[in-house]
Structures are given as C-alpha cells and as structure tokens.
Amino acid sequence: MSRTASATSSFISILSYQQIHHCVKYVKLTQNIYYGMYTDMNGIGISAPNRTTTVYVFAVIGFVALVGAGMWLAVYSTRYVPSIVNRFGSAAVYLGSVFTPAPSLSVVPTASTTIPFGEASSSISTSITSPAVPPAKHVPVTAGAETSNVFPLGTTTTAVAVPNGLPDLITTINAIGYLATSSANSFVASSTVPAGSRPAVTFTIKNAGTGVSGPWRFSASIPTQTAYIYRSQLQQPLNPGDSIDYTLGFDQANKGAGQTISITANYDHLVTESNFNNNSASATTTILGS
C-alpha cells in the first residue's frame, strides 16, 4: 500500500491545478469506498490477510483508473487551450496594390518635303505637294485597377525559364506611416505611428530586366508581437518596365523605436532573375503605445 500511495503522489505532482482538484475528490471517494468495504468484510467474517489482499487489489484498480483520468485530462487540455490562444492572438495584414504598365512607344513619321508654287508667269509650270501628315499620336500610360485585400495572420517550386532575356525584380520602399482606418486606401505617411493605429508601408516592385517575369511572390517581415512574416499569393507576371505599387498595413505591432519592416520580392526564387541582390528593401519606424 505504501508503494501505491507514493506512486500516486508522484503522478499527481505533475498535473495541473484543475486536474489535481478532480484527482483529490476521486481519491477521497476511493478512500471512503475502501473503508466501507473493509468494515463490511470485517462484519461478514473475512480474515485479516484476505481483507488486506482484497483492499490492495482494489487500490491497484483505483490507481490505474486515476492514471487514465489524468492522461485524459492532459490530452484534453493540450487540445483545447492552444485553440483559445490562437483565436485571441491572430493578427491581420491589409494589402492594396496598383499595377502600372511600362510606357508605350509612339511612332513618329519623318518630316515630309513640300515643293512650293513658283512665281506666276505666262508659261505653264507644274508643282507637287506631298499630303499633309497628322501629328504623332501620344498614347498615355494608364494605371491598372486598384485591388485591396485583408489576409489573416503566412512551398518551394522550380524556377520558371523565360526566353528573350531575364527579368530583374527591384524592390523600393516609398514611404512608411500608418492606416487611418482598416482600409489600405487610408495610408498616411509618417515617421511615427500613433498609439492604436496600424503601421503601414508603401513600396514598389518593378521589373527592370529584359524578360517577362512570370508569376512571382513577395514576403514582408513585419514587427508584430509574434514575429510574423507575410507571404503573398502569386502576383501577375511583369513585362520589362512594368511595376506594382503596394500599400501594406498590419495590426498587433510591437511598440517602440527602431521597428523594422522588410520587403523581399521573389523571396522563394520562383522566377530566375539576372540579379537577386536588389530584391529586398527595409525601413524603420517608431510605433507609439498606450
């Protein structure tokens, strides 16, 4: 019996407070049952050795049941508690983008030659005038449609071979600031983020190479309380000279000065480039807290 009690106390010491509470109630109930059984066996004339053996058997059965109950409580707590933490600890990323195609080329005709009429005379003269040439038509560059999405708060593939040269994706951070609302269109440029606001950054990713990029992705390392790295969905292919302007905001940010935001285009090298060294850019900001 002493060994059984010792093993029981060692197992209870590693359980949680709630599990210990239930186990203590169970042990008290088990003790009362044992005491009643012992009294009953004494009353019906069962000898002392037999009583001791019977009580010991029931003690072992109770200990096994106690171990099983503790293991069930441990499994239940590990399944339930993390789900609560994740539900209250998730952050969100707010993303907006505008696609800008490369400037188009205008075809300008060469200057024409005009042969003027000569002075009036009695003789017959002939002159030829080339037809008038309309002015060159300028084709303006029109930005594509703006998109805005909210992604909840995160695969390696083979590189895409593109003929006729290689692309070169360049990342440039334009400004840092914050979002006045939950929309990516509410960006306000500022070196300091007010308390309660969502930090944000505007940046551009451009194809400065000589080939079409094919689909690609970018990542953003943002100073959230859980050190979150946002990884985008597949972005549209960029022709040489094409670019996309992004606005990215987030919540649950770390507080303090020197908070770094880093953007990396083609972070997984999905696209083969002529230069990978200019894919990243970073900036720091000060995030005020309450």
PDB file of N, CA and C in Angstrom, residues 122-182:
ATOM      1  N   SER A 122       3.488  83.449-117.726  1.00  0.00           N
ATOM      2  CA  SER A 122       2.653  83.007-118.833  1.00  0.00           C
ATOM      3  C   SER A 122       2.910  81.571-119.199  1.00  0.00           C
ATOM      4  N   SER A 123       4.043  81.050-118.752  1.00  0.00           N
ATOM      5  CA  SER A 123       4.367  79.656-119.057  1.00  0.00           C
ATOM      6  C   SER A 123       3.659  78.732-118.077  1.00  0.00           C
ATOM      7  N   ILE A 124       3.492  77.515-118.478  1.00  0.00           N
ATOM      8  CA  ILE A 124       2.823  76.526-117.633  1.00  0.00           C
ATOM      9  C   ILE A 124       3.880  75.842-116.763  1.00  0.00           C
ATOM     10  N   SER A 125       3.625  75.830-115.492  1.00  0.00           N
ATOM     11  CA  SER A 125       4.556  75.166-114.558  1.00  0.00           C
ATOM     12  C   SER A 125       3.802  74.092-113.770  1.00  0.00           C
ATOM     13  N   THR A 126       4.526  73.149-113.287  1.00  0.00           N
ATOM     14  CA  THR A 126       3.933  72.028-112.525  1.00  0.00           C
ATOM     15  C   THR A 126       4.645  71.909-111.181  1.00  0.00           C
ATOM     16  N   SER A 127       3.877  71.722-110.137  1.00  0.00           N
ATOM     17  CA  SER A 127       4.453  71.539-108.787  1.00  0.00           C
ATOM     18  C   SER A 127       3.755  70.369-108.096  1.00  0.00           C
ATOM     19  N   ILE A 128       4.447  69.784-107.222  1.00  0.00           N
ATOM     20  CA  ILE A 128       3.930  68.612-106.488  1.00  0.00           C
ATOM     21  C   ILE A 128       3.997  68.904-104.990  1.00  0.00           C
ATOM     22  N   THR A 129       2.893  68.680-104.291  1.00  0.00           N
ATOM     23  CA  THR A 129       2.820  68.880-102.837  1.00  0.00           C
ATOM     24  C   THR A 129       2.487  67.556-102.169  1.00  0.00           C
ATOM     25  N   SER A 130       3.310  67.161-101.236  1.00  0.00           N
ATOM     26  CA  SER A 130       3.045  65.897-100.519  1.00  0.00           C
ATOM     27  C   SER A 130       1.852  66.074 -99.586  1.00  0.00           C
ATOM     28  N   PRO A 131       1.094  65.048 -99.346  1.00  0.00           N
ATOM     29  CA  PRO A 131      -0.088  65.181 -98.476  1.00  0.00           C
ATOM     30  C   PRO A 131       0.306  65.527 -97.039  1.00  0.00           C
ATOM     31  N   ALA A 132      -0.634  66.196 -96.394  1.00  0.00           N
ATOM     32  CA  ALA A 132      -0.392  66.611 -95.005  1.00  0.00           C
ATOM     33  C   ALA A 132      -0.279  65.384 -94.105  1.00  0.00           C
ATOM     34  N   VAL A 133       0.640  65.471 -93.159  1.00  0.00           N
ATOM     35  CA  VAL A 133       0.885  64.358 -92.241  1.00  0.00           C
ATOM     36  C   VAL A 133       0.306  64.707 -90.881  1.00  0.00           C
ATOM     37  N   PRO A 134      -0.572  63.880 -90.325  1.00  0.00           N
ATOM     38  CA  PRO A 134      -1.138  64.196 -89.000  1.00  0.00           C
ATOM     39  C   PRO A 134      -0.057  64.118 -87.931  1.00  0.00           C
ATOM     40  N   PRO A 135      -0.238  64.864 -86.862  1.00  0.00           N
ATOM     41  CA  PRO A 135       0.757  64.830 -85.776  1.00  0.00           C
ATOM     42  C   PRO A 135       0.795  63.454 -85.123  1.00  0.00           C
ATOM     43  N   ALA A 136       1.935  63.169 -84.517  1.00  0.00           N
ATOM     44  CA  ALA A 136       2.110  61.863 -83.863  1.00  0.00           C
ATOM     45  C   ALA A 136       1.125  61.722 -82.710  1.00  0.00           C
ATOM     46  N   LYS A 137       0.523  60.581 -82.637  1.00  0.00           N
ATOM     47  CA  LYS A 137      -0.454  60.317 -81.590  1.00  0.00           C
ATOM     48  C   LYS A 137       0.261  59.820 -80.337  1.00  0.00           C
ATOM     49  N   HIS A 138      -0.025  60.497 -79.224  1.00  0.00           N
ATOM     50  CA  HIS A 138       0.600  60.110 -77.954  1.00  0.00           C
ATOM     51  C   HIS A 138      -0.335  59.166 -77.208  1.00  0.00           C
ATOM     52  N   VAL A 139       0.194  58.029 -76.823  1.00  0.00           N
ATOM     53  CA  VAL A 139      -0.597  57.045 -76.086  1.00  0.00           C
ATOM     54  C   VAL A 139      -0.255  57.176 -74.608  1.00  0.00           C
ATOM     55  N   PRO A 140      -1.187  57.674 -73.784  1.00  0.00           N
ATOM     56  CA  PRO A 140      -0.875  57.863 -72.358  1.00  0.00           C
ATOM     57  C   PRO A 140      -0.770  56.533 -71.633  1.00  0.00           C
ATOM     58  N   VAL A 141      -0.015  56.554 -70.536  1.00  0.00           N
ATOM     59  CA  VAL A 141       0.126  55.372 -69.689  1.00  0.00           C
ATOM     60  C   VAL A 141      -0.976  55.400 -68.648  1.00  0.00           C
ATOM     61  N   THR A 142      -1.789  54.369 -68.627  1.00  0.00           N
ATOM     62  CA  THR A 142      -2.922  54.306 -67.711  1.00  0.00           C
ATOM     63  C   THR A 142      -2.675  53.221 -66.667  1.00  0.00           C
ATOM     64  N   ALA A 143      -2.827  53.588 -65.397  1.00  0.00           N
ATOM     65  CA  ALA A 143      -2.630  52.623 -64.316  1.00  0.00           C
ATOM     66  C   ALA A 143      -3.758  51.609 -64.313  1.00  0.00           C
ATOM     67  N   GLY A 144      -3.440  50.418 -63.896  1.00  0.00           N
ATOM     68  CA  GLY A 144      -4.447  49.370 -63.840  1.00  0.00           C
ATOM     69  C   GLY A 144      -5.378  49.551 -62.661  1.00  0.00           C
ATOM     70  N   ALA A 145      -6.296  48.638 -62.518  1.00  0.00           N
ATOM     71  CA  ALA A 145      -7.278  48.714 -61.445  1.00  0.00           C
ATOM     72  C   ALA A 145      -6.625  48.447 -60.096  1.00  0.00           C
ATOM     73  N   GLU A 146      -7.086  49.177 -59.084  1.00  0.00           N
ATOM     74  CA  GLU A 146      -6.545  49.023 -57.743  1.00  0.00           C
ATOM     75  C   GLU A 146      -7.260  47.886 -57.031  1.00  0.00           C
ATOM     76  N   THR A 147      -6.504  47.101 -56.301  1.00  0.00           N
ATOM     77  CA  THR A 147      -7.077  45.999 -55.536  1.00  0.00           C
ATOM     78  C   THR A 147      -6.740  46.179 -54.072  1.00  0.00           C
ATOM     79  N   SER A 148      -7.613  45.705 -53.209  1.00  0.00           N
ATOM     80  CA  SER A 148      -7.404  45.814 -51.771  1.00  0.00           C
ATOM     81  C   SER A 148      -7.917  44.549 -51.117  1.00  0.00           C
ATOM     82  N   ASN A 149      -7.098  43.942 -50.253  1.00  0.00           N
ATOM     83  CA  ASN A 149      -7.470  42.685 -49.614  1.00  0.00           C
ATOM     84  C   ASN A 149      -7.002  42.691 -48.172  1.00  0.00           C
ATOM     85  N   VAL A 150      -7.623  41.861 -47.368  1.00  0.00           N
ATOM     86  CA  VAL A 150      -7.226  41.645 -45.982  1.00  0.00           C
ATOM     87  C   VAL A 150      -6.922  40.168 -45.822  1.00  0.00           C
ATOM     88  N   PHE A 151      -5.724  39.853 -45.327  1.00  0.00           N
ATOM     89  CA  PHE A 151      -5.291  38.468 -45.167  1.00  0.00           C
ATOM     90  C   PHE A 151      -5.120  38.169 -43.689  1.00  0.00           C
ATOM     91  N   PRO A 152      -5.658  37.058 -43.143  1.00  0.00           N
ATOM     92  CA  PRO A 152      -5.459  36.708 -41.750  1.00  0.00           C
ATOM     93  C   PRO A 152      -4.015  36.311 -41.482  1.00  0.00           C
ATOM     94  N   LEU A 153      -3.699  36.787 -40.087  1.00  0.00           N
ATOM     95  CA  LEU A 153      -2.413  36.428 -39.517  1.00  0.00           C
ATOM     96  C   LEU A 153      -2.424  35.025 -38.873  1.00  0.00           C
ATOM     97  N   GLY A 154       0.800  33.875 -43.314  1.00  0.00           N
ATOM     98  CA  GLY A 154       1.697  33.146 -43.534  1.00  0.00           C
ATOM     99  C   GLY A 154       1.554  32.084 -44.242  1.00  0.00           C
ATOM    100  N   THR A 155       6.180  27.130 -50.196  1.00  0.00           N
ATOM    101  CA  THR A 155       6.460  25.895 -50.890  1.00  0.00           C
ATOM    102  C   THR A 155       7.581  26.145 -51.878  1.00  0.00           C
ATOM    103  N   THR A 156       8.298  25.397 -51.920  1.00  0.00           N
ATOM    104  CA  THR A 156       9.420  25.571 -52.836  1.00  0.00           C
ATOM    105  C   THR A 156       9.066  24.969 -54.183  1.00  0.00           C
ATOM    106  N   THR A 157       9.284  25.743 -55.243  1.00  0.00           N
ATOM    107  CA  THR A 157       8.962  25.283 -56.588  1.00  0.00           C
ATOM    108  C   THR A 157      10.159  25.509 -57.490  1.00  0.00           C
ATOM    109  N   THR A 158      10.121  24.927 -58.670  1.00  0.00           N
ATOM    110  CA  THR A 158      11.219  25.090 -59.614  1.00  0.00           C
ATOM    111  C   THR A 158      11.146  26.451 -60.280  1.00  0.00           C
ATOM    112  N   ALA A 159      12.292  26.959 -60.701  1.00  0.00           N
ATOM    113  CA  ALA A 159      12.346  28.272 -61.328  1.00  0.00           C
ATOM    114  C   ALA A 159      11.692  28.235 -62.699  1.00  0.00           C
ATOM    115  N   VAL A 160      11.110  29.371 -63.076  1.00  0.00           N
ATOM    116  CA  VAL A 160      10.434  29.485 -64.358  1.00  0.00           C
ATOM    117  C   VAL A 160      11.418  30.025 -65.384  1.00  0.00           C
ATOM    118  N   ALA A 161      11.642  29.288 -66.441  1.00  0.00           N
ATOM    119  CA  ALA A 161      12.541  29.730 -67.505  1.00  0.00           C
ATOM    120  C   ALA A 161      11.779  30.639 -68.463  1.00  0.00           C
ATOM    121  N   VAL A 162      12.309  31.841 -68.703  1.00  0.00           N
ATOM    122  CA  VAL A 162      11.673  32.818 -69.585  1.00  0.00           C
ATOM    123  C   VAL A 162      12.631  33.136 -70.722  1.00  0.00           C
ATOM    124  N   PRO A 163      12.222  32.952 -71.973  1.00  0.00           N
ATOM    125  CA  PRO A 163      13.108  33.268 -73.098  1.00  0.00           C
ATOM    126  C   PRO A 163      13.255  34.772 -73.291  1.00  0.00           C
ATOM    127  N   ASN A 164      14.126  35.148 -74.219  1.00  0.00           N
ATOM    128  CA  ASN A 164      14.333  36.561 -74.588  1.00  0.00           C
ATOM    129  C   ASN A 164      14.795  37.403 -73.404  1.00  0.00           C
ATOM    130  N   GLY A 165      15.775  36.927 -72.699  1.00  0.00           N
ATOM    131  CA  GLY A 165      16.329  37.717 -71.608  1.00  0.00           C
ATOM    132  C   GLY A 165      15.777  37.304 -70.264  1.00  0.00           C
ATOM    133  N   LEU A 166      16.340  37.885 -69.211  1.00  0.00           N
ATOM    134  CA  LEU A 166      15.939  37.574 -67.847  1.00  0.00           C
ATOM    135  C   LEU A 166      15.302  38.786 -67.190  1.00  0.00           C
ATOM    136  N   PRO A 167      14.329  38.573 -66.328  1.00  0.00           N
ATOM    137  CA  PRO A 167      13.753  39.686 -65.573  1.00  0.00           C
ATOM    138  C   PRO A 167      14.669  40.088 -64.430  1.00  0.00           C
ATOM    139  N   ASP A 168      14.387  41.234 -63.845  1.00  0.00           N
ATOM    140  CA  ASP A 168      15.139  41.722 -62.688  1.00  0.00           C
ATOM    141  C   ASP A 168      14.167  42.496 -61.808  1.00  0.00           C
ATOM    142  N   LEU A 169      13.688  41.860 -60.745  1.00  0.00           N
ATOM    143  CA  LEU A 169      12.710  42.481 -59.860  1.00  0.00           C
ATOM    144  C   LEU A 169      13.425  43.319 -58.809  1.00  0.00           C
ATOM    145  N   ILE A 170      13.060  44.591 -58.748  1.00  0.00           N
ATOM    146  CA  ILE A 170      13.678  45.538 -57.820  1.00  0.00           C
ATOM    147  C   ILE A 170      12.616  46.023 -56.838  1.00  0.00           C
ATOM    148  N   THR A 171      12.944  46.007 -55.547  1.00  0.00           N
ATOM    149  CA  THR A 171      12.030  46.471 -54.502  1.00  0.00           C
ATOM    150  C   THR A 171      12.475  47.836 -53.999  1.00  0.00           C
ATOM    151  N   THR A 172      11.532  48.778 -53.936  1.00  0.00           N
ATOM    152  CA  THR A 172      11.805  50.127 -53.436  1.00  0.00           C
ATOM    153  C   THR A 172      10.731  50.510 -52.426  1.00  0.00           C
ATOM    154  N   ILE A 173      11.130  50.905 -51.224  1.00  0.00           N
ATOM    155  CA  ILE A 173      10.181  51.394 -50.222  1.00  0.00           C
ATOM    156  C   ILE A 173       9.991  52.889 -50.437  1.00  0.00           C
ATOM    157  N   ASN A 174       8.737  53.296 -50.642  1.00  0.00           N
ATOM    158  CA  ASN A 174       8.435  54.692 -50.940  1.00  0.00           C
ATOM    159  C   ASN A 174       8.182  55.517 -49.689  1.00  0.00           C
ATOM    160  N   ALA A 175       7.461  54.977 -48.728  1.00  0.00           N
ATOM    161  CA  ALA A 175       7.139  55.726 -47.507  1.00  0.00           C
ATOM    162  C   ALA A 175       6.690  54.755 -46.430  1.00  0.00           C
ATOM    163  N   ILE A 176       6.840  55.185 -45.189  1.00  0.00           N
ATOM    164  CA  ILE A 176       6.302  54.450 -44.047  1.00  0.00           C
ATOM    165  C   ILE A 176       5.297  55.348 -43.343  1.00  0.00           C
ATOM    166  N   GLY A 177       4.383  54.760 -42.627  1.00  0.00           N
ATOM    167  CA  GLY A 177       3.347  55.537 -41.953  1.00  0.00           C
ATOM    168  C   GLY A 177       2.368  54.618 -41.260  1.00  0.00           C
ATOM    169  N   TYR A 178       1.073  54.935 -41.413  1.00  0.00           N
ATOM    170  CA  TYR A 178       0.046  54.134 -40.752  1.00  0.00           C
ATOM    171  C   TYR A 178      -1.253  54.235 -41.532  1.00  0.00           C
ATOM    172  N   LEU A 179      -2.183  53.339 -41.220  1.00  0.00           N
ATOM    173  CA  LEU A 179      -3.515  53.353 -41.817  1.00  0.00           C
ATOM    174  C   LEU A 179      -4.474  54.045 -40.857  1.00  0.00           C
ATOM    175  N   ALA A 180      -5.202  55.044 -41.375  1.00  0.00           N
ATOM    176  CA  ALA A 180      -6.165  55.754 -40.535  1.00  0.00           C
ATOM    177  C   ALA A 180      -7.389  54.895 -40.235  1.00  0.00           C
ATOM    178  N   THR A 181      -7.718  53.965 -41.137  1.00  0.00           N
ATOM    179  CA  THR A 181      -8.823  53.025 -40.950  1.00  0.00           C
ATOM    180  C   THR A 181      -8.317  51.626 -41.273  1.00  0.00           C
ATOM    181  N   SER A 182      -9.244  50.688 -41.401  1.00  0.00           N
ATOM    182  CA  SER A 182      -8.858  49.327 -41.761  1.00  0.00           C
ATOM    183  C   SER A 182      -8.644  49.152 -43.256  1.00  0.00           C
TER     184      SER A 182
END
